[in-house]
Tab-separated table of N, CA and C in Angstrom:
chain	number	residue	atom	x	y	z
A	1	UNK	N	31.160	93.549	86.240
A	1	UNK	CA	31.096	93.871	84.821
A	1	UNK	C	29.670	93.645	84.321
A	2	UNK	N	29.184	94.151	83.400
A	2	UNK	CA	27.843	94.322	82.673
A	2	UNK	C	28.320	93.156	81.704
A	3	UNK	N	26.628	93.073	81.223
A	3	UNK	CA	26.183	91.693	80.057
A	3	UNK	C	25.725	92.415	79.003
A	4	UNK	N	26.173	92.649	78.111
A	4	UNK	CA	25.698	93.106	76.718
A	4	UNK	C	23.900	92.143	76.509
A	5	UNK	N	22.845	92.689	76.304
A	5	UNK	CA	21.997	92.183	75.850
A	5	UNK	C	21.698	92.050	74.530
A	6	UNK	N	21.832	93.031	73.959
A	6	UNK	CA	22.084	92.666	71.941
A	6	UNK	C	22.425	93.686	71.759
A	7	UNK	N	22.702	93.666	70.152
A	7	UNK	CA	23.362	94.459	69.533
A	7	UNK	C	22.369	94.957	68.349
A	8	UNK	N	21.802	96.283	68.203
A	8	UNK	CA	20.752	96.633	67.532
A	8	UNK	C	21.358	97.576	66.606
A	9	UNK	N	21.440	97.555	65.065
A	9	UNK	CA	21.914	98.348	64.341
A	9	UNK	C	21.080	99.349	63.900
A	10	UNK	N	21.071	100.326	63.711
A	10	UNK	CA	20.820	101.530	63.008
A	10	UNK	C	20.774	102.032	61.905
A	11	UNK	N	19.831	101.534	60.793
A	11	UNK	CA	19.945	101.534	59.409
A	11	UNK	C	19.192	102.625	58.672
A	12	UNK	N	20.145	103.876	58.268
A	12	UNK	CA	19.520	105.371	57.804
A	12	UNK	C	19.117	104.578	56.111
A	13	UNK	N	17.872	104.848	55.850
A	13	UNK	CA	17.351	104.209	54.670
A	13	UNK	C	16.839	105.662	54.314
A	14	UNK	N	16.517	105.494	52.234
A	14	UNK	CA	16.349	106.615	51.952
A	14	UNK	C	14.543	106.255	51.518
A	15	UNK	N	14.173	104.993	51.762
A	15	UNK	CA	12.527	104.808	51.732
A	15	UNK	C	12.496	103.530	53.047
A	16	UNK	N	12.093	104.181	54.042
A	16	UNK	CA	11.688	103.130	55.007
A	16	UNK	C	10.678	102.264	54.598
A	17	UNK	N	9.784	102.538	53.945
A	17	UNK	CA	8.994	100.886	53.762
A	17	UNK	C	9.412	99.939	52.853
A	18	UNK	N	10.254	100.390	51.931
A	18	UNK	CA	10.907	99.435	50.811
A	18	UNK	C	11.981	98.701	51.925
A	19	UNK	N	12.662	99.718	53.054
A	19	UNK	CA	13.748	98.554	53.685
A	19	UNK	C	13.282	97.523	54.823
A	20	UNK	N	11.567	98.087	54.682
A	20	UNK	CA	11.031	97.313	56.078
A	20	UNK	C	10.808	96.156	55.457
A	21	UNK	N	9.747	96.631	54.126
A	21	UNK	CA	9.670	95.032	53.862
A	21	UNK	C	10.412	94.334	52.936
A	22	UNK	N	12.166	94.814	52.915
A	22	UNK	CA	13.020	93.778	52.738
A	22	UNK	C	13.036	92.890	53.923
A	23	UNK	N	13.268	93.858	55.209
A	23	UNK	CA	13.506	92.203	56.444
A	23	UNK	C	12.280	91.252	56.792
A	24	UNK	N	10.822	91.998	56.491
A	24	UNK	CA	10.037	91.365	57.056
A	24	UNK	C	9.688	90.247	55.865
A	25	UNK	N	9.842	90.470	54.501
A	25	UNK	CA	9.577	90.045	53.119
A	25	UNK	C	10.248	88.510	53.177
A	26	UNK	N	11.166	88.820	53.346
A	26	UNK	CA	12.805	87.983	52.849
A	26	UNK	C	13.061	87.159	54.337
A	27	UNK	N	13.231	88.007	55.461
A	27	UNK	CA	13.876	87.570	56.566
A	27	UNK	C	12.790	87.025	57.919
A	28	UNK	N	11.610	87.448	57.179
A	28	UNK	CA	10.382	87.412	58.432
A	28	UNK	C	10.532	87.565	59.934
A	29	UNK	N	11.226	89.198	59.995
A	29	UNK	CA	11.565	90.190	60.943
A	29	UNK	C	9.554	90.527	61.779
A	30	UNK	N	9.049	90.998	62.509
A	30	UNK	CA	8.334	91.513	62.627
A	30	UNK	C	8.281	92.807	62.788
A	31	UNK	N	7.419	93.875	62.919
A	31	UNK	CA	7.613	94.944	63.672
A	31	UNK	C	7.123	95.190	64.810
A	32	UNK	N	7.862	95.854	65.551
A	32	UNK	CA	7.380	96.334	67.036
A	32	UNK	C	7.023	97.749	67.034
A	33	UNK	N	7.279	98.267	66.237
A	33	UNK	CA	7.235	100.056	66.845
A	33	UNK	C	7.616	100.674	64.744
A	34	UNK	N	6.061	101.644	64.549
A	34	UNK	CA	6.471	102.099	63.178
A	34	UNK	C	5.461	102.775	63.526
A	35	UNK	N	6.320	104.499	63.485
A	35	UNK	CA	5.960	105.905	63.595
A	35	UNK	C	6.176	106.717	62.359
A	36	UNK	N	6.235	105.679	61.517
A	36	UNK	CA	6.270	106.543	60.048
A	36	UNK	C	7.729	106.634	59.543
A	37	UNK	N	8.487	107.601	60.487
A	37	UNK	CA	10.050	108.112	60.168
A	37	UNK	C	10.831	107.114	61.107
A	38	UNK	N	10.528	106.067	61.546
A	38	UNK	CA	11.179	105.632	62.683
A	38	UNK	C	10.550	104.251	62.924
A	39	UNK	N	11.263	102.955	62.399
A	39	UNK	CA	10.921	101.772	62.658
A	39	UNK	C	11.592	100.795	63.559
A	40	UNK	N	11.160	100.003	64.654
A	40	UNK	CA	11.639	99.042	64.697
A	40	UNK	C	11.235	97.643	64.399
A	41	UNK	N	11.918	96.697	64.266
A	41	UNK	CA	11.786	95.222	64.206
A	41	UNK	C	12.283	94.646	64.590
A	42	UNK	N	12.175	93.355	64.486
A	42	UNK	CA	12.319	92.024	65.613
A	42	UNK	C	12.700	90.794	64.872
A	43	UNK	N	13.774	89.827	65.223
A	43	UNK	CA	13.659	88.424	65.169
A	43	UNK	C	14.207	88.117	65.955
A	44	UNK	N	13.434	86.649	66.626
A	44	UNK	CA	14.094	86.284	67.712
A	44	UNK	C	14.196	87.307	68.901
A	45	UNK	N	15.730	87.241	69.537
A	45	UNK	CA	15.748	88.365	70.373
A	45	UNK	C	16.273	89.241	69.799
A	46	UNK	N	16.521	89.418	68.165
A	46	UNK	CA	17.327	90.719	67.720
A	46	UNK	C	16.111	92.115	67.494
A	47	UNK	N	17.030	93.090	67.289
A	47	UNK	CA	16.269	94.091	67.050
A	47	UNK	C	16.937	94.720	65.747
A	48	UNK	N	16.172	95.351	64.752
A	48	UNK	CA	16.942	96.394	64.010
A	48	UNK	C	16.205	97.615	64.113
A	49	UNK	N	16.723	98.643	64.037
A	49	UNK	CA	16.236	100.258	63.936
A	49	UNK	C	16.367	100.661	62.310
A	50	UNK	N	15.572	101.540	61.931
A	50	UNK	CA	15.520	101.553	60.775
A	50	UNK	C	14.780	103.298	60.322
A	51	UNK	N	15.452	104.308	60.002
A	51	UNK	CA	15.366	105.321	60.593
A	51	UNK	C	15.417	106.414	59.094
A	52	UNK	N	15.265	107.539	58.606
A	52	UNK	CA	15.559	108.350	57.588
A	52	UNK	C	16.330	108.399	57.311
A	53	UNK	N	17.044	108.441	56.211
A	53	UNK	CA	18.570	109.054	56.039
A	53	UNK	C	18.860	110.104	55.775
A	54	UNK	N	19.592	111.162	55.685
A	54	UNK	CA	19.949	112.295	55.530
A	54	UNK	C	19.918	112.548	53.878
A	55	UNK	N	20.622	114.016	53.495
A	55	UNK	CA	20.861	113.721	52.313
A	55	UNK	C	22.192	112.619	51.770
A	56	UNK	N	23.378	112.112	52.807
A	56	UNK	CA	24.327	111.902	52.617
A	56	UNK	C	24.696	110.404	52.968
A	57	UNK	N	24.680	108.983	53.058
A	57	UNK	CA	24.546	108.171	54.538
A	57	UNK	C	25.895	107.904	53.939
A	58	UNK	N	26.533	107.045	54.485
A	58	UNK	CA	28.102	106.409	54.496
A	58	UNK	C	27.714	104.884	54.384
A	59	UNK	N	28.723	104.377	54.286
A	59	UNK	CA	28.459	102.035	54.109
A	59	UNK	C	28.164	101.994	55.377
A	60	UNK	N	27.481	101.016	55.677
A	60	UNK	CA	27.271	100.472	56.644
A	60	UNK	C	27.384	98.746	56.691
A	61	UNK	N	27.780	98.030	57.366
A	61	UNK	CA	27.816	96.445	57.439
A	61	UNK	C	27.627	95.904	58.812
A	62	UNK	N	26.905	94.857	58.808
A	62	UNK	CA	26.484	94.030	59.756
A	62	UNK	C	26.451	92.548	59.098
A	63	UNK	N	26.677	91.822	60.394
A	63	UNK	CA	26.688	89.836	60.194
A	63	UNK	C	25.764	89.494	60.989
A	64	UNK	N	24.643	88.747	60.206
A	64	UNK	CA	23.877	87.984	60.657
A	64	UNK	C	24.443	86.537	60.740
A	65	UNK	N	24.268	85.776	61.989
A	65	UNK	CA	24.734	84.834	61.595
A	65	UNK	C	23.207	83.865	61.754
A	66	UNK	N	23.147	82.603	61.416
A	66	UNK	CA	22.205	81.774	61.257
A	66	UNK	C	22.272	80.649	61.378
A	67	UNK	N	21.370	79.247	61.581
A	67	UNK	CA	21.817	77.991	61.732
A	67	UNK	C	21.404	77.438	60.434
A	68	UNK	N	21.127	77.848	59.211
A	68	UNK	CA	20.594	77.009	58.047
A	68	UNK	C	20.844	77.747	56.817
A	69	UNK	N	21.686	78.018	56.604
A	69	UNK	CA	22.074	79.241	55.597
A	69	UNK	C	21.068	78.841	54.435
A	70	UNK	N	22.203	77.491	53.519
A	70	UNK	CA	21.684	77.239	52.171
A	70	UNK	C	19.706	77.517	52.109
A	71	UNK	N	19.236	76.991	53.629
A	71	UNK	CA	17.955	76.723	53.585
A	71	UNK	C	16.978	78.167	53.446
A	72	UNK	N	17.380	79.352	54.315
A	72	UNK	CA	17.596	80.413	54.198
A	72	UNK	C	17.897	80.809	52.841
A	73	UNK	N	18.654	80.817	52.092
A	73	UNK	CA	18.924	81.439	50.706
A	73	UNK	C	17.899	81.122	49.620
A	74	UNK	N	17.742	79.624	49.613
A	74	UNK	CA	16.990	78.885	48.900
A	74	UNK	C	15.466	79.200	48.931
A	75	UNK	N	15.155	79.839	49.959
A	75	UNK	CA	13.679	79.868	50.395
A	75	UNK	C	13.582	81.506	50.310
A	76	UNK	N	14.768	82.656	49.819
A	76	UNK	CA	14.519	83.860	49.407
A	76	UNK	C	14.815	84.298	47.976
A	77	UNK	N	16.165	83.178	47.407
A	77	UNK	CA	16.299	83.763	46.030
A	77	UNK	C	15.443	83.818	45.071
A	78	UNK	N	14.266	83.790	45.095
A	78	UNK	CA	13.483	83.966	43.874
A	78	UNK	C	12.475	85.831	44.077
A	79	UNK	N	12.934	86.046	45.342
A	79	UNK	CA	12.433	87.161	45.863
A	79	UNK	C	13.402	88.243	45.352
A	80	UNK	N	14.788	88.032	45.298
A	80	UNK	CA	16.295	89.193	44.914
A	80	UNK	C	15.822	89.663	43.719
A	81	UNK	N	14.786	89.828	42.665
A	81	UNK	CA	15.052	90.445	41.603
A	81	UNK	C	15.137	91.642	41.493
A	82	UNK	N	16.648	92.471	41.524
A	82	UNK	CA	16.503	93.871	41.393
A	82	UNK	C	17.708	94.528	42.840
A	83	UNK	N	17.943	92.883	43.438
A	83	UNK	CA	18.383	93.532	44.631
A	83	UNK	C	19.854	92.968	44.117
A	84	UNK	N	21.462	93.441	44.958
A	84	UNK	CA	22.513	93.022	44.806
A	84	UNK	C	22.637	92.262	45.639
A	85	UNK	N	22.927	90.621	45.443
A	85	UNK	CA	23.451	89.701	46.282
A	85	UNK	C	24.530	88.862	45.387
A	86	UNK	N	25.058	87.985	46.491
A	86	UNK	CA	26.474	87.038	46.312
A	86	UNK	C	25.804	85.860	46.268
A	87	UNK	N	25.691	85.092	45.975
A	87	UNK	CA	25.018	83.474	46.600
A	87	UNK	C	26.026	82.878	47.421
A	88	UNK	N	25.964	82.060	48.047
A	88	UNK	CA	26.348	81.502	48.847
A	88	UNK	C	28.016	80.712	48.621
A	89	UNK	N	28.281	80.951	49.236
A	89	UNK	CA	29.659	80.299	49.220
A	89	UNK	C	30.830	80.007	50.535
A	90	UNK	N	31.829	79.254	50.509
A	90	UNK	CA	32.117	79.038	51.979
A	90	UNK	C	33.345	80.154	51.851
A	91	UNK	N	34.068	80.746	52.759
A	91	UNK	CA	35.247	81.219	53.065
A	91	UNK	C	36.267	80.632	53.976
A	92	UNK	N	37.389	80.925	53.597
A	92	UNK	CA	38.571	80.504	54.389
A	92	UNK	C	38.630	80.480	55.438
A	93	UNK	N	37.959	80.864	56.029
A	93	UNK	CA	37.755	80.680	57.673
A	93	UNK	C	36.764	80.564	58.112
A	94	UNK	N	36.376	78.938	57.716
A	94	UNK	CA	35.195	78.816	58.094
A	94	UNK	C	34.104	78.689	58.353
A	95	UNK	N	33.454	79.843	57.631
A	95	UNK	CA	31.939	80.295	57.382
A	95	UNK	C	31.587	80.394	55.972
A	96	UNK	N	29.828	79.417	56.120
A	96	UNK	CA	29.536	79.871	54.374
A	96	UNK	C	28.528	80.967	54.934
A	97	UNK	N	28.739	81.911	53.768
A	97	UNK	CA	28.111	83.186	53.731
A	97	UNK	C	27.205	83.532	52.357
A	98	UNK	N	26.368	84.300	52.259
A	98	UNK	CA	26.036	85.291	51.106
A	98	UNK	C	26.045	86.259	51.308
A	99	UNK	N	25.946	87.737	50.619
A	99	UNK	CA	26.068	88.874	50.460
A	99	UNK	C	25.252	89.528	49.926
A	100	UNK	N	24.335	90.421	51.017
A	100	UNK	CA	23.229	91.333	50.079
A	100	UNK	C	22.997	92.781	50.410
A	101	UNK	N	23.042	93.626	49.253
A	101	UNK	CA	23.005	94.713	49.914
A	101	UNK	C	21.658	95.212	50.239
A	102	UNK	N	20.749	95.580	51.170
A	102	UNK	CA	19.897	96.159	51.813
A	102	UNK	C	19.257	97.691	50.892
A	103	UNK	N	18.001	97.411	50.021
A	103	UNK	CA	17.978	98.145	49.004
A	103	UNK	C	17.774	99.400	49.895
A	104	UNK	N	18.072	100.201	49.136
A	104	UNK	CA	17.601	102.100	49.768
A	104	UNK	C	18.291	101.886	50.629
A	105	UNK	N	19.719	101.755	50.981
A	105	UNK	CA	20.623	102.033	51.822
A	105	UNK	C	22.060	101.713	51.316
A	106	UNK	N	22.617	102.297	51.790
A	106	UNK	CA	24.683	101.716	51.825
A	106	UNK	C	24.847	100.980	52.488
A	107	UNK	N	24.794	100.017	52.928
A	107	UNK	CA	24.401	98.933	53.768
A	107	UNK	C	24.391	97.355	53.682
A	108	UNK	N	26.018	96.411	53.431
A	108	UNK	CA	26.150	95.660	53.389
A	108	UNK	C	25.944	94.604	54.432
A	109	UNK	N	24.674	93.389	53.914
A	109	UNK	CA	24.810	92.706	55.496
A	109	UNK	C	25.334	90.996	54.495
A	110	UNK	N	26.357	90.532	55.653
A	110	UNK	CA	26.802	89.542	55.771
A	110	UNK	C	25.666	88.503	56.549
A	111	UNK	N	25.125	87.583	55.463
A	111	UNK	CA	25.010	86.337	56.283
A	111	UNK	C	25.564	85.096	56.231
A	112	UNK	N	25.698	84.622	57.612
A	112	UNK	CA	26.768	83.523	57.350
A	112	UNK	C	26.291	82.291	58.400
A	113	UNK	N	26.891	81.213	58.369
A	113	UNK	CA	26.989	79.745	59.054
A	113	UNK	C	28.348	78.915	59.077
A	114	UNK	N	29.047	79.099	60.170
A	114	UNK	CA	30.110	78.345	60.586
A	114	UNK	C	29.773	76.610	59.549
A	115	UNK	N	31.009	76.413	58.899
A	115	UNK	CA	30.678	75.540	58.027
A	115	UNK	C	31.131	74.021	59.109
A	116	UNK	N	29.898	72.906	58.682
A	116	UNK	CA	30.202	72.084	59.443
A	116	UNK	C	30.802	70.894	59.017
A	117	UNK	N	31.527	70.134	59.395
A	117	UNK	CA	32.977	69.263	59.245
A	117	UNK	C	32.211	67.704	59.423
C-alpha cells in the first residue's frame, strides 16, 4: 500500500494576490512557485495551490489543524478587518476552532486544536 505525503488544496480565487497575501500576511505561508495565474505556497510541509477562478467557483472547505490556536488567533485578529471570521471557541467534540472565510474566494477554512484536558 502507498503513504499519502500531503494533502494540497486547490483554491480558485477571483484576485490571487489579495488570497496570497491572506496566507502569507496572517498565516506566514511562504511562496514557492508564482507565475502570475498560478501560485504555490508553503508551511511547514504543507502546500496550498492557489489558482484563477472561473466565472462561477462553488464552497470550498479545508481544516487546518495547529498546536496553539488561541496564540495563533491572538497574534492575527487585529489584521481581520473586512474579512469574515468566528473567534475562537471549543466544540463538542473536542476541538477549539475559529472560522474564516478566505477573502476572494468561497472558501471556508476551519482552524482548529484538539482541546486539552
Amino acid at each position: 500500500m502507498y503513504k499519502a505525503l500531503y494533502l494540497s488544496p486547490m483554491l480558485p480565487s477571483y484576485n490571487i494576490r489579495e488570497t496570497l497575501n491572506f496566507f502569507v500576511d496572517l498565516f506566514d505561508f511562504k511562496v514557492a512557485r508564482d507565475d502570475g495565474n498560478y501560485v504555490i505556497i508553503y508551511k511547514d510541509s504543507h502546500l496550498i495551490h492557489i489558482l484563477n477562478a472561473g466565472a462561477d467557483i462553488g464552497e470550498m472547505e479545508f481544516y487546518l489543524q495547529v498546536d496553539e490556536l488561541d496564540e495563533l488567533y491572538n497574534s492575527i485578529k487585529d489584521k481581520l478587518e473586512g474579512i469574515k471570521v468566528r473567534p475562537p471557541f471549543d466544540r463538542e467534540y473536542g476541538m477549539r476552532e475559529f472560522h474564516i472565510v478566505i477573502p476572494h474566494t468561497k472558501t471556508l477554512m476551519f482552524v482548529g486544536q484538539g482541546i486539552k484536558e
